[in-house]
XYZ file of C-alpha atoms in Angstrom:
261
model
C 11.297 -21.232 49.183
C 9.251 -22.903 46.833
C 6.221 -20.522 46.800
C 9.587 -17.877 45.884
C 10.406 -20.000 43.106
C 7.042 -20.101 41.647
C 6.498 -16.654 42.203
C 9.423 -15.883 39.772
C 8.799 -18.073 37.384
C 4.937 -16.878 36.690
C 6.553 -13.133 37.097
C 9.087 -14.306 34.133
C 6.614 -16.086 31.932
C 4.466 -12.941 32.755
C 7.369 -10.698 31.367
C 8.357 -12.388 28.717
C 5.766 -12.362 26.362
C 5.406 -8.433 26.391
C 8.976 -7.983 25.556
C 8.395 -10.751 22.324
C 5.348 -9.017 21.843
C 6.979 -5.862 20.906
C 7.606 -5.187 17.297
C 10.168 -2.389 16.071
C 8.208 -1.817 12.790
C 11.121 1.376 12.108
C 14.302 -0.809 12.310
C 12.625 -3.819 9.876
C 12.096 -1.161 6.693
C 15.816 -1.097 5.085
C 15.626 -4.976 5.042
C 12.365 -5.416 3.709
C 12.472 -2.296 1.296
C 15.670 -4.002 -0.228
C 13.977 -7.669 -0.129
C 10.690 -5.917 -2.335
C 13.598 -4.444 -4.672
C 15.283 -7.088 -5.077
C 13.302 -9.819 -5.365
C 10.915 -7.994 -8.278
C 14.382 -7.440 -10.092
C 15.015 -4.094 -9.359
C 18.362 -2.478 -8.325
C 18.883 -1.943 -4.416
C 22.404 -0.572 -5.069
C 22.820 3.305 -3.621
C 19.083 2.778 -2.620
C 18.169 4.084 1.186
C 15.061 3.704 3.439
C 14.407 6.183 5.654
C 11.667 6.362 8.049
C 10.440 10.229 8.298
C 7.978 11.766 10.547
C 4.792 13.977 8.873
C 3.923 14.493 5.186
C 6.425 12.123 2.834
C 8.086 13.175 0.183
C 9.527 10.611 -2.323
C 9.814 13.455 -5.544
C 13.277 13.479 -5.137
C 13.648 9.435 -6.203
C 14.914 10.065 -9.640
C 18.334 11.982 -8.434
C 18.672 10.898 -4.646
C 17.434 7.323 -4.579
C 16.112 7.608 -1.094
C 12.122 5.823 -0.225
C 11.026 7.601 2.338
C 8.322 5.750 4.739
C 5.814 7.215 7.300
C 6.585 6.743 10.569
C 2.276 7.580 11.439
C 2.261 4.180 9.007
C 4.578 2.291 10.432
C 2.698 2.857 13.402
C -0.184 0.636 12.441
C 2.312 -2.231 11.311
C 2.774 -5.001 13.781
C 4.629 -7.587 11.587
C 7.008 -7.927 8.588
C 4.091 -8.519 5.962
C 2.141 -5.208 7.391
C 5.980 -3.115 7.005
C 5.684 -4.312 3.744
C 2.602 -3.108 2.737
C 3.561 0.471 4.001
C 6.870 0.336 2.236
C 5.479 -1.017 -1.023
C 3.017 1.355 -0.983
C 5.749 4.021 -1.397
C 7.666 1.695 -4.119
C 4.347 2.092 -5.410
C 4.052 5.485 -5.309
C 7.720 5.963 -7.275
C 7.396 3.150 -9.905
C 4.119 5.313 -11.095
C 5.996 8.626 -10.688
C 2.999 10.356 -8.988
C 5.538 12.810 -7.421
C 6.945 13.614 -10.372
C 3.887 14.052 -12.478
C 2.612 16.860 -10.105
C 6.058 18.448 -10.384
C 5.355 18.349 -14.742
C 1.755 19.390 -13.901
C 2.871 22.089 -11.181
C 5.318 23.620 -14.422
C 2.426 24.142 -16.750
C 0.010 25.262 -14.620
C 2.479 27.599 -12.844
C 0.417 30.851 -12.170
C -2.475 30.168 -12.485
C -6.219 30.542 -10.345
C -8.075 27.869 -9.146
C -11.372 27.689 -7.259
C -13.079 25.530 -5.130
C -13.879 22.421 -7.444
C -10.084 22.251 -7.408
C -9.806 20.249 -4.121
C -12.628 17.630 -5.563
C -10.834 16.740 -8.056
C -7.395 16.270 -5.906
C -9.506 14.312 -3.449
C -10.216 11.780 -6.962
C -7.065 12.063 -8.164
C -5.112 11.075 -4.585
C -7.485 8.159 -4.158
C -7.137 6.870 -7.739
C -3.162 7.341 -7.362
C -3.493 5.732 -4.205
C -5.042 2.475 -5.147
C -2.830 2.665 -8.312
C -0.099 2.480 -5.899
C -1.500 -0.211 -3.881
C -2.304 -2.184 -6.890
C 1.432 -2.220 -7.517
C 2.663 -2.626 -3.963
C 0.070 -6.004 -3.999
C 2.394 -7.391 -6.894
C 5.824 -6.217 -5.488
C 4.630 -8.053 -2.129
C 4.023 -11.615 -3.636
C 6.947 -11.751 -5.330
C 9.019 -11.054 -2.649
C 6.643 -13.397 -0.265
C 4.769 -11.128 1.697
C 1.047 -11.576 2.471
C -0.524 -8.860 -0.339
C -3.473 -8.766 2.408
C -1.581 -7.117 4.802
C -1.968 -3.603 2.748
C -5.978 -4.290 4.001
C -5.053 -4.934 7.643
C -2.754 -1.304 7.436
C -5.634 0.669 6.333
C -8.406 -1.054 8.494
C -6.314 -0.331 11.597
C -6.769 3.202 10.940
C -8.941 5.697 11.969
C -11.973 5.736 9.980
C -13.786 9.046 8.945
C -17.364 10.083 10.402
C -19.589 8.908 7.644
C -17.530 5.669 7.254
C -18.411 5.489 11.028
C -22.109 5.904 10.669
C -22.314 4.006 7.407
C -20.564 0.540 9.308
C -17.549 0.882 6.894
C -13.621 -0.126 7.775
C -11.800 2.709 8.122
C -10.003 3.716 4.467
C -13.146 1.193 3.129
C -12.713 2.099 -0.430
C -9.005 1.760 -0.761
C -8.916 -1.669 1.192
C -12.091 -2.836 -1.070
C -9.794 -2.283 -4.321
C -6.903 -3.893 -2.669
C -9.366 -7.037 -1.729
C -11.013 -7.068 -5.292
C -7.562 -6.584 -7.152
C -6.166 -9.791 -5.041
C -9.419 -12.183 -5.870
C -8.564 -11.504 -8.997
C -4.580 -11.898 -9.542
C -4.076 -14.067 -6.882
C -7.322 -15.826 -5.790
C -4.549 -18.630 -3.538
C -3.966 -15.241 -1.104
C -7.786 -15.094 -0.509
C -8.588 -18.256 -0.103
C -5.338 -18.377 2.621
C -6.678 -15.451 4.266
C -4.735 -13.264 7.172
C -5.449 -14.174 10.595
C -5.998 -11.432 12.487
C -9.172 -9.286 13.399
C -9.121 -6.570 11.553
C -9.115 -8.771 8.391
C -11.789 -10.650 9.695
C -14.150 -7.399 10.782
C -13.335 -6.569 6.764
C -14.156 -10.081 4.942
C -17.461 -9.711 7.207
C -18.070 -6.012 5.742
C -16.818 -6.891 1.872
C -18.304 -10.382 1.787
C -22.209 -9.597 0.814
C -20.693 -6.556 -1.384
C -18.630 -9.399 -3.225
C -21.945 -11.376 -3.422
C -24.447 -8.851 -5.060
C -21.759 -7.440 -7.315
C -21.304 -11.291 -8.483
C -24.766 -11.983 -8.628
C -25.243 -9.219 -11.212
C -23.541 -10.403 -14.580
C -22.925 -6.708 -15.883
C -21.606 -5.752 -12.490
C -19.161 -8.631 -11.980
C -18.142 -8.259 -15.768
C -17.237 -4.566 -14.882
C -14.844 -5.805 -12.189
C -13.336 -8.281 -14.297
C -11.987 -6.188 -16.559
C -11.010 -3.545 -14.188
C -8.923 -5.890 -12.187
C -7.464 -6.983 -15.677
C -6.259 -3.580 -16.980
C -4.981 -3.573 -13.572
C -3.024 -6.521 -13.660
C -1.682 -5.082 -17.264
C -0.788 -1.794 -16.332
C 0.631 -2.212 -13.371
C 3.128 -5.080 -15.289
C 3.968 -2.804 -17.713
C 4.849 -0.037 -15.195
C 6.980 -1.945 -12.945
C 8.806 -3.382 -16.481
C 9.284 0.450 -17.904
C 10.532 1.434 -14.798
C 13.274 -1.567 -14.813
C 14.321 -0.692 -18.310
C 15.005 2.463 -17.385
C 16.855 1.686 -14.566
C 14.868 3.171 -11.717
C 12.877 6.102 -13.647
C 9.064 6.366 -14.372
C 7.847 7.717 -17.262
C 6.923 11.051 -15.702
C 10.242 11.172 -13.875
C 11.553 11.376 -17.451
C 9.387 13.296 -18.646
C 10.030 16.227 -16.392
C 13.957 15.600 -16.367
C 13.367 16.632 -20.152
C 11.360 19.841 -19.067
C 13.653 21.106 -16.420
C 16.770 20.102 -17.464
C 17.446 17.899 -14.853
């Protein structure tokens, strides 16, 4: 009977764990979307989260007020700070009107041929958008109390492309070394805190002798300084624009002049 007993309980304790172990990344994104909104001073009211499968498509902000998240993100978030990241990203995303931008851009360009040089320069301009984004999602993070280095762990956990295979980079390595430089800078408490999981680790291994010989080159590390400082300002001054006017980027009213929206 008692070998029954014990066979149970180790079965139980066995058990057990998985089930905490699981994380429903999906069902945490309405709370934490309206916990980033509203504790940066933004307005959560008529504001849904939805979590959509394929390409996402927050253009529609401006009239709708619905933040669409990736559920192929999501997918690659096992805790509330890593939801956060992915969701912040996309606050990100809207507080710079990107989407709307390319719908301004898209109505004066209308028409028009392009060749090949056309996808270099949307390659540049995704991943400067992106880390613009990112840049913004760090600040919206710590001041709602999320881990900013969380947005590293997302993109690390990724797939990485061929040549950052062969050249020993993290997977999205550039992205996740802006996000690391960006939080040294505003909020060097974060680094020194850290984020205790591998992936992190793997990455503060890779960035750490970057760090070092950028540092140990006055010109270079002057350079990053004031990157990370128009950073800082910009980013302020979008997230304070877009309060003013109540939920709408500058481009979103822009092209709500141009359209007639």
């Amino acid at each position: 009977m008692k070998k029954v007993l014990l066979s149970l309980f180790v079965a139980v304790a066995l058990v057990v764990p998985a089930q905490a172990a699981t994380y429903d990344a999906a069902s945490k994104v309405p709370t934490i979307g309206e916990k980033l909104l509203t504790k940066n001073g933004i307005s959560a009211t008529n504001v849904k989260f939805t979590v959509v499968s394929g390409a996402v498509d927050n253009s529609n902000y401006a009239t709708d007020r619905v933040v669409n998240v990736s559920s192929s993100e999501l997918s690659y978030a096992g805790n509330d700070n890593e939801v956060a990241a992915v969701v912040a990203n996309e606050l990100g995303h809207i507080i710079s009107g990107h989407a709307s931008k390319g719908k301004v851009v898209q109505l004066f360009t209308a028409g028009t041929t392009s060749d090949g040089s056309s996808n270099i320069l949307s390659n540049y301009q995704y991943t400067k958008e992106e880390k613009e984004a990112d840049v913004i999602a760090t600040n919206l993070m710590v001041t709602a109390g999320y881990n900013p280095l969380a947005i590293i762990v997302v993109l690390t956990k990724q797939t990485g492309t061929y040549w950052e295979a062969i050249q020993g980079k993290p997977a999205n390595a550039e992205r996740a070394m802006s996000v690391y430089n960006y939080v040294s800078y505003a909020y060097p408490d974060k680094i020194k805190a850290g984020y205790g999981c591998n992936e992190y680790r793997t990455f503060v291994a890779y960035a750490t002798p970057i760090v070092k010989e950028r540092d140990a080159n006055k010109k270079q590390a002057s350079k990053n300084e004031k990157e990370q400082a128009k950073s800082l300002k910009n980013s302020t001054s979008q997230l304070t624009k877009f309060k003013t006017r109540g939920g709408l980027s500058g481009w979103d009213a822009i092209f709500g002049l141009l359209s007639g929206e």
